[in-house]
Each structure stands twice: as structure tokens, then as C-alpha cells.
Amino acid sequence: MGNIVVSPHDKEGQHHMMATPTSNNPNGGSAATAKNKSEITVLLLGAGESGKSTLFKQVQFFHGVGITHDQERIELIEIVRLNVLENAKNLVAATQHLNIPIEQPENRETAKLIINSLNTNDLEDPSWSKRLYSLWKDAGIQKAYENREKFQLYDSTEYLFENLDRICSDKYVPTVVDVIRTRTKTIGITDMKFDVGDGKQLRLVDVGGQRNERRKWIHFFNTVDAVVFLTSLSEFDLNLYEDNGYWRVKESLRVFNEVVNNALFYKVPFVLLFNKRDLFEKKIATKSFSKYFSGFNEAEEKNPVACIEYMTKLFLNEITEHPLDTVSVKTLSAIDHDNSKQVFEEVKQFIMTQQHRE
Amino acid sequence: MKKQETNQTDLKTPKSIADQDPTNSTSQSSLRPSITTSNEISITDDTLSSIDVDGSDDEVISLDVLSERGRFLNLLKIIIRYKVIEISYIIFWGIVTYIALSARIFLSPADTLIEPIFNSSWKSLETYCNYTARVDNNLYTLIISAILFLIVPIFLTVDCFVSLIKYFRLRRENKEKGIKTENFLVYHFYETDPFVYRSESLLRFIFDVIALIIYLVLSSTINTDGTVGGTISSLVITILLHFFGGTFSNPGVTIYKTYHNFIRMKKKSKNALMPSQQIQNLQELMSSPVSSFSIDYVISRRVEREFFHEFLKKEFSVENLLFAEDLQKLRNINERHARSKVSKVKEMVKLYLSDNSSVFEVNIPSKIIHAELKDFRELTQLMNQHGIQLNSIPKSIKEKSSTRYFPQIDSTIEDQVRKLIENLSKSDVFSTLNIEIYKNLMDSFYRFKHSRKWIEFVKTNKVQI
């Protein structure tokens, strides 16, 4: 069971000491379903930065809740700008780390300010848009960006820098796309409910993916009706956020193994989503895929379909207990609105038909 | 100078600082870097100096005005102003007494020479004054002294009543806002009276009474021949009055308490977990962006914090709030209290920062935790190597003193240990952890603001307002 065992959460003494679920309650999932047939609980699981919250936000968006309203997005200004600053900071720090000089002297000045004193409030000044953009276009920063697998950087970096003129304005209101592309580390466990017809409600549960957050997942394992496991295709050259020096794919496989082979999920429909397909296709065009997977045929490494097939096999090989006919594998690009809508519909259909079969 | 300017502009445009952002880690030690305190010191007039100089009773002097450089000057100004009131009061009564007595003396013709009971220094004037007049004079002096003597407790009682009324009003207001109010004694003698005139007057009165009793006892028992006992009693009175009670003013207590207060003020403004002034009420909070300031506002208030805590419990992320609060507690421990600092850090590392074994492990990249705990790890390593127990760390370490605290180890290693303890004792220790934890809280806080329970709470409070 690895480290998903116990997670006591409260200082005041309510220790949710759950035994390892293998022993006493193998049918916990279906038992819960029998109790409350009208609600279907779907868990979004996966390691850190696999796109769980992005998908969650997309689902919120096409169900007309949360970020759909301007008023709620205004509150996220700070978070979007924080993303810009963190990206800029990480890039500047990376140039120092990788010994890449920033070429233009005025950009060096900007970099110094970013490291030392800049805060999100300053970004209200439109002049920062030009300065940051010029920094972004600096040859040194671009070189660091090309080597981004060597440090931690958000996927949205390029998007945010290309939209600086909007973001650095005092009239800025984040668009839905801005919010979806903003990276926020999910803390804790959060959920949303919406109707799916037949008088049924779907309860989608979003969780954090870092190691300590995973210890909290167990609280939902008993009541789950379906699991959607996300993993990022484009992480094959990256290391962990919480533990720099640990390969992300290895972590994803480990987490997948723990989840899919959990006794509580034997009878539960399981969806494996390969996310960030768009990024992945861009990435394999310039980077070597086979370098990271020794068993992969090098001649095929520019073919995304072959690569995804290989990854699929890699993940499905981890399954030892779960019946394979209730596992569905799909690819997704969660930042793409239409794609995620379509994929989520398919996932929903799959879950519903599996429910019916029972 | 620049800092002062920014502070003052912040006063005028509170919004400008409200959206401060936690990313600028290197220049600012804490997340709430130039947070302004709402802990205003209201300076009320002293009981004795009831002469109202500028006509304001409860003048409020905000700490922002007392910014870095101007702070000392301002403090000096306040002291001088209140000392001036006191001195002018003393001079006023002195002049009145002298005029009254002199008038009496000069109006009466000279008479036989008899030792006066009081005012032996007036001997030179004896030739101008006859015996009955002198007795009268002594009587007047006595009466005036008695009046002065009685005025003090009367004023003290009246002042106490006024203060009591104000205190209850404040407590009611605070209860509505959900802030805890200090008890009355603290409020009366400390918070509303930063220069402790009240306690000083009370002390003075008590000492006067004691001195009087001693004088009476001594003069009635020992003083039969009128020489030894008289000298002793005069000595006792002199000592008591001038060193403990003071006849008119007691500089000792004032200076000590002023210094103490001043230190406390400075510390508070630096570290304490305080509601930001920028957000005045819930309505403003609801419309403000999610920032470290709005989080601070909620967790600095009892009722609001409870809501947030409940919400986090439901989302399984209480550890972030607990960590943020513990970090604040750590920072609030006096810098010299080495042992409690180290043991607090140890406790926090065990509870939040050791991966896999921490019950409340927080979601912060290991790289950052590692960098921040470098000093602590080194310290524990040194302590293990040289067999130093946590208990053998002195309760408080004085800076720059040459005392050896760990005699069993080499002095160079002791220097290392002390340096590490000093680093851990800094008031802005773990600043990047603080930033990270606030980032984590921001994610939960955004959802918290839209939780049904919270919105309902804000709505019901709106009705009350």
C-alpha cells in the first residue's frame, strides 16, 4: 500500500485511522453505491501537475458554475499574476543556475528587480508588460526555456508571457482561458455536483497530487463509484516538484499501481487519461522520447501514436488485480475546451454504462 | 527615509498595500512585510495632570506615524508633552502655595522665636512672622497637603470609573467583531496608559500612606526625646517618598515602563499576527482579491477563523493553517529565549516538515524545506555529536556576552552552536516557508470565500450592521 495508509487530520483528536482497505471491506465501493444510488462519486486522481484541476475547472466551466462569472475571476487576478512572477523568477533563477547570461543589460536590470522586489501589485503598471516581454524574448531566457526540463516551470509559461499586455493592465479581468491555464497547486480535497439525467447526480472530486496530499485520498476511497486517473504524457523528461531528482513518470506509475490495484476499486470502473497530448506532440518533435525509455524502438520516437501506445502498455502492465474490461484508456488535452468536453462526455458515458451493467 | 514615506502614503491609500503579494521573498522578510498595525495606543490624560493642554481626551497615535526613524523623536515628543503637563501642574500648585503662605507671612508682624513644626527652611522668614501666624501657616500647609493627598485617590477613583465605562463599551464592540478583549486591569493600567501614570499615581498614593503610618508609629513610640526618633522618621520618610513613592513624580517607574512599553510596541509591530488595517469589514473582504492580507484578516479573528478552520477540516487541509499559526508563534517567542525557540522548531519539524513521518505534512517542495532547515539540521547534528541535550540549552542567551553556556565542548564549536541558535531565533525565520504556506492557503481560501456557510455568515452579519 505504500504511503497511502493513514492520514489523521485533526489536532483536536479526530484521527481518521483507516485500516488498509484490503482486509475487511473489499466491497466498500458498491456498498456505498447501494446506499445512495442517486449520487455517483467520481474521483480525479493522479500525481502532481497531471491536470486534474484543469479538467475539474473545465467541467465547472461547461456546467456554468464557478469561474464562469466575471466576479469570481476577478478574485483570481492575484493568482494569475503570481503565476507570471513565479515563472519569471524561476526562469531568471535558472539562467543563474545553468550559467546562461542574460544578454541585454536592461533585461538584466529587470531580472534583478524580479528576484528582489517585484510584487503582483506592480504588474498593474502597463510598462511592466514591455519590460517582462523583452526579458522573455532575451536570448538567455529563451535558452533557459529550451532547457526547462532541468528545473521546475509551469506549462503555461509561454501562454502567460504572450498575454502580458492584457495581464499587466489595471483593467485586467482574467478570461476563462487564463484561469484554466493558470497553475495552482490544489490543496486538500474539493468537489462539485451536477445533474447527469435520470435523476442522478455526479459528484466530481478533485484532489491534490503531491505526496502529502495523496495521503488524504483514502478518505474518499470507500464511497467511490468510478476513478479517473490522469497522467501527463509530457512529463517524460521532468522531475518531481516536491522532490527534485525523482523522475515523474516513475512516480506516476507508482501512484497508478497503488490506486488501480487497491481492493476497494476491483468493481469500480476505471478510466486512465493521458493528458497534455498537445504539449507532448510538440515536445517529441524536438526531444528524444526513446532516451528515457530503453525498451522503446528509436525509429518510432517521432510518431506520437506509437509513443502513446508504448506509454499505455507501460501503465496497463502495472495492473495486476483490477479486471481489465472495466478499464478505459483515453488521451486528453485538458487545456483545450472542446477536447476536454468531448473526452469528459465519453468518460461519463463509460461510467454510466458500467453502472448500468451492475 | 524612504521607508517612512511609503508608510505614510499607505495611510492615505490603504488599497495600495492591500494587494501586496507574497512573491517578493528576498527583500521582505515576512509575508506581511509592511503590515500596519491596528494596535493603536491611545494616550489618555493622566489623573493628576487634569489640565487639558490640547483639548483632546483620547488622542490616538498610530504606530505608523512612529515609523523607523521618526519613532524615537515622536516618542520623545510624547514624553516631553506629558512631562510638561506634569511639571506645569506641579509649578502651579507650588506657586499657589507659596503665594498664599508668603501673603500670610508678610502680612503678619514678627514675634517670639519658636521652632516651626513644618517648613524648617522657612526659618529665615521667622522674623517677619509672629507665633500665631506661624501656627496658622503650618495649619494651612497641613490642610493643603491633606487636600493634595486626598485629591489623588479621588481622581484615581473617578478615572477608574470612566475607564470602566469605556472598557465595557469596547468589550461589547469587540464581542460583536469577535475579537478577544484583554482583562480590565491590563486595559486600564497598560493599554490606555502607555506611560503608566495611573499605576504610578496609585503606587505613589500607597507609598504615601505607608510613609505616613511609619511616621506616625515612629513619632509616637520612639520619639520621646525628640532627637533620634525624629531623625529616623525623617530619614524613612525621605527615603520612601523620594525613592519609592516620590513627592511629585516618580521618574524611575515611568522610565522603566516607557522603555518596556516601547520595546513591546516595536516587537508587536514587527511580528504579531494582526488583522490588516486595509480590510475593515467583511464586505470589503468579500470584494477584495484573495491575498495574504485577507487571509490574515480572517485568521486573526476568533469567529471568522473558526469558520475557516471548519472549512479546511472538510477539505482535509488544516495542516496549512496550523503550520502558519505555529510559525507565527515561533516568531513571537522572544529572541533571547533560545531553548523555547529550538524546541518549538523541533516540534514543528516533527509535526509538519518531515516527509512521510509527519502527521501534518505540509505541501511544500522538499528543496525549499531542505534549504530552510539547513541551520536546524546542522544544529541537531552538532548537538548529537557533542551530547548536548535540549534541556542544557540555556533558557535565554544574551548577545555578545562571553559566558560559556556549554562548558563541556570546544569554544569554537560553542560559537557555531550559538550562531545556529541565533539564526533560528531571528524574527523572520523560515520566510520562504511562510510564503509557500500562504500560497497553499490562498488556494483553499479562494474556495472558502465561495463556500455556502461563509457567504451565509457574511450575509447575516450584514443584517446586523
Short mmCIF file of N, CA and C in Angstrom, two decimals, chain A residues 286-348:
data_model
loop_
_atom_site.label_atom_id
_atom_site.label_comp_id
_atom_site.label_asym_id
_atom_site.label_seq_id
_atom_site.Cartn_x
_atom_site.Cartn_y
_atom_site.Cartn_z
N THR A 286 10.92 17.87 -30.79
CA THR A 286 12.25 18.42 -30.56
C THR A 286 13.10 17.56 -29.62
N LYS A 287 12.44 16.77 -28.78
CA LYS A 287 13.21 16.00 -27.79
C LYS A 287 13.13 14.50 -28.08
N SER A 288 14.14 13.82 -27.62
CA SER A 288 14.17 12.38 -27.84
C SER A 288 13.34 11.66 -26.79
N PHE A 289 12.37 10.88 -27.27
CA PHE A 289 11.50 10.14 -26.37
C PHE A 289 12.18 8.85 -25.92
N SER A 290 12.88 8.22 -26.88
CA SER A 290 13.46 6.91 -26.59
C SER A 290 14.60 7.00 -25.57
N LYS A 291 15.15 8.21 -25.41
CA LYS A 291 16.24 8.39 -24.45
C LYS A 291 15.80 8.00 -23.04
N TYR A 292 14.51 8.16 -22.79
CA TYR A 292 14.01 7.93 -21.44
C TYR A 292 13.43 6.53 -21.26
N PHE A 293 13.13 5.87 -22.36
CA PHE A 293 12.55 4.53 -22.26
C PHE A 293 13.41 3.56 -23.05
N SER A 294 14.11 2.76 -22.33
CA SER A 294 15.09 1.90 -23.00
C SER A 294 14.42 0.87 -23.92
N GLY A 295 13.21 0.45 -23.57
CA GLY A 295 12.55 -0.60 -24.35
C GLY A 295 11.86 -0.08 -25.59
N PHE A 296 11.99 1.18 -25.87
CA PHE A 296 11.23 1.77 -26.97
C PHE A 296 12.06 1.82 -28.25
N ASN A 297 11.41 1.49 -29.34
CA ASN A 297 12.09 1.49 -30.64
C ASN A 297 12.40 2.93 -31.07
N GLU A 298 13.67 3.21 -31.27
CA GLU A 298 14.10 4.59 -31.53
C GLU A 298 13.55 5.14 -32.84
N ALA A 299 13.35 4.29 -33.80
CA ALA A 299 12.88 4.75 -35.11
C ALA A 299 11.47 5.35 -35.03
N GLU A 300 10.71 4.93 -34.01
CA GLU A 300 9.32 5.35 -33.90
C GLU A 300 9.14 6.59 -33.02
N GLU A 301 10.25 7.16 -32.55
CA GLU A 301 10.11 8.14 -31.47
C GLU A 301 9.47 9.46 -31.89
N LYS A 302 9.38 9.73 -33.20
CA LYS A 302 8.69 10.95 -33.63
C LYS A 302 7.22 10.71 -33.92
N ASN A 303 6.78 9.51 -33.75
CA ASN A 303 5.38 9.17 -34.02
C ASN A 303 4.58 9.17 -32.71
N PRO A 304 3.74 10.16 -32.52
CA PRO A 304 3.04 10.26 -31.23
C PRO A 304 2.17 9.05 -30.93
N VAL A 305 1.55 8.48 -31.97
CA VAL A 305 0.64 7.35 -31.72
C VAL A 305 1.42 6.18 -31.14
N ALA A 306 2.59 5.92 -31.72
CA ALA A 306 3.42 4.81 -31.23
C ALA A 306 3.86 5.08 -29.79
N CYS A 307 4.24 6.32 -29.53
CA CYS A 307 4.70 6.68 -28.19
C CYS A 307 3.59 6.48 -27.17
N ILE A 308 2.39 6.93 -27.54
CA ILE A 308 1.27 6.81 -26.60
C ILE A 308 0.93 5.34 -26.38
N GLU A 309 1.02 4.57 -27.44
CA GLU A 309 0.76 3.14 -27.32
C GLU A 309 1.75 2.51 -26.32
N TYR A 310 3.00 2.93 -26.46
CA TYR A 310 4.03 2.41 -25.56
C TYR A 310 3.71 2.78 -24.11
N MET A 311 3.35 4.03 -23.91
CA MET A 311 3.01 4.50 -22.56
C MET A 311 1.83 3.72 -22.00
N THR A 312 0.83 3.49 -22.88
CA THR A 312 -0.37 2.76 -22.45
C THR A 312 0.02 1.38 -21.93
N LYS A 313 0.87 0.72 -22.72
CA LYS A 313 1.32 -0.62 -22.31
C LYS A 313 2.01 -0.56 -20.96
N LEU A 314 2.86 0.45 -20.84
CA LEU A 314 3.63 0.63 -19.60
C LEU A 314 2.69 0.71 -18.40
N PHE A 315 1.62 1.49 -18.57
CA PHE A 315 0.69 1.66 -17.45
C PHE A 315 -0.16 0.42 -17.23
N LEU A 316 -0.65 -0.15 -18.34
CA LEU A 316 -1.53 -1.31 -18.18
C LEU A 316 -0.79 -2.51 -17.58
N ASN A 317 0.52 -2.53 -17.81
CA ASN A 317 1.32 -3.60 -17.20
C ASN A 317 1.31 -3.54 -15.69
N GLU A 318 1.03 -2.39 -15.17
CA GLU A 318 1.00 -2.25 -13.72
C GLU A 318 -0.22 -2.92 -13.09
N ILE A 319 -1.24 -3.14 -13.94
CA ILE A 319 -2.49 -3.67 -13.39
C ILE A 319 -2.33 -5.15 -13.10
N THR A 320 -2.48 -5.52 -11.86
CA THR A 320 -2.37 -6.92 -11.50
C THR A 320 -3.70 -7.48 -10.99
N GLU A 321 -4.50 -6.65 -10.39
CA GLU A 321 -5.72 -7.13 -9.74
C GLU A 321 -6.99 -6.70 -10.46
N HIS A 322 -7.01 -5.48 -10.91
CA HIS A 322 -8.23 -4.91 -11.46
C HIS A 322 -8.62 -5.59 -12.77
N PRO A 323 -9.92 -5.98 -12.91
CA PRO A 323 -10.35 -6.59 -14.19
C PRO A 323 -10.20 -5.60 -15.34
N LEU A 324 -9.55 -6.07 -16.40
CA LEU A 324 -9.19 -5.16 -17.49
C LEU A 324 -10.39 -4.64 -18.28
N ASP A 325 -11.51 -5.38 -18.25
CA ASP A 325 -12.66 -4.92 -19.06
C ASP A 325 -13.36 -3.70 -18.46
N THR A 326 -13.03 -3.35 -17.23
CA THR A 326 -13.62 -2.12 -16.69
C THR A 326 -12.60 -0.99 -16.69
N VAL A 327 -11.53 -1.16 -17.46
CA VAL A 327 -10.55 -0.08 -17.57
C VAL A 327 -10.63 0.53 -18.96
N SER A 328 -10.72 1.85 -19.01
CA SER A 328 -10.77 2.52 -20.30
C SER A 328 -9.59 3.50 -20.39
N VAL A 329 -8.96 3.54 -21.56
CA VAL A 329 -7.81 4.43 -21.72
C VAL A 329 -8.11 5.47 -22.79
N LYS A 330 -7.85 6.74 -22.48
CA LYS A 330 -8.11 7.82 -23.45
C LYS A 330 -6.99 8.84 -23.39
N THR A 331 -6.86 9.61 -24.46
CA THR A 331 -5.94 10.74 -24.40
C THR A 331 -6.75 12.03 -24.32
N LEU A 332 -6.11 13.03 -23.78
CA LEU A 332 -6.83 14.27 -23.49
C LEU A 332 -5.86 15.44 -23.61
N SER A 333 -6.45 16.58 -23.95
CA SER A 333 -5.67 17.81 -23.86
C SER A 333 -6.55 18.76 -23.05
N ALA A 334 -6.31 18.77 -21.75
CA ALA A 334 -7.27 19.40 -20.84
C ALA A 334 -7.39 20.90 -21.02
N ILE A 335 -6.37 21.55 -21.58
CA ILE A 335 -6.50 23.00 -21.74
C ILE A 335 -7.38 23.34 -22.94
N ASP A 336 -7.62 22.34 -23.80
CA ASP A 336 -8.49 22.57 -24.96
C ASP A 336 -9.93 22.33 -24.53
N HIS A 337 -10.73 23.37 -24.64
CA HIS A 337 -12.09 23.30 -24.13
C HIS A 337 -12.91 22.20 -24.82
N ASP A 338 -12.90 22.22 -26.16
CA ASP A 338 -13.75 21.27 -26.89
C ASP A 338 -13.29 19.85 -26.65
N ASN A 339 -11.98 19.66 -26.67
CA ASN A 339 -11.45 18.32 -26.46
C ASN A 339 -11.83 17.78 -25.09
N SER A 340 -11.67 18.62 -24.07
CA SER A 340 -11.97 18.10 -22.74
C SER A 340 -13.46 17.86 -22.57
N LYS A 341 -14.27 18.68 -23.24
CA LYS A 341 -15.72 18.45 -23.17
C LYS A 341 -16.08 17.09 -23.77
N GLN A 342 -15.48 16.86 -24.92
CA GLN A 342 -15.76 15.61 -25.63
C GLN A 342 -15.28 14.41 -24.82
N VAL A 343 -14.03 14.49 -24.33
CA VAL A 343 -13.48 13.37 -23.58
C VAL A 343 -14.27 13.14 -22.29
N PHE A 344 -14.64 14.23 -21.64
CA PHE A 344 -15.37 14.05 -20.39
C PHE A 344 -16.74 13.41 -20.63
N GLU A 345 -17.38 13.79 -21.77
CA GLU A 345 -18.65 13.15 -22.12
C GLU A 345 -18.45 11.64 -22.27
N GLU A 346 -17.38 11.28 -22.98
CA GLU A 346 -17.10 9.86 -23.20
C GLU A 346 -16.88 9.15 -21.87
N VAL A 347 -16.10 9.80 -21.00
CA VAL A 347 -15.82 9.21 -19.69
C VAL A 347 -17.13 9.01 -18.93
N LYS A 348 -17.98 10.02 -19.01
CA LYS A 348 -19.25 9.96 -18.30
C LYS A 348 -20.09 8.80 -18.83
#
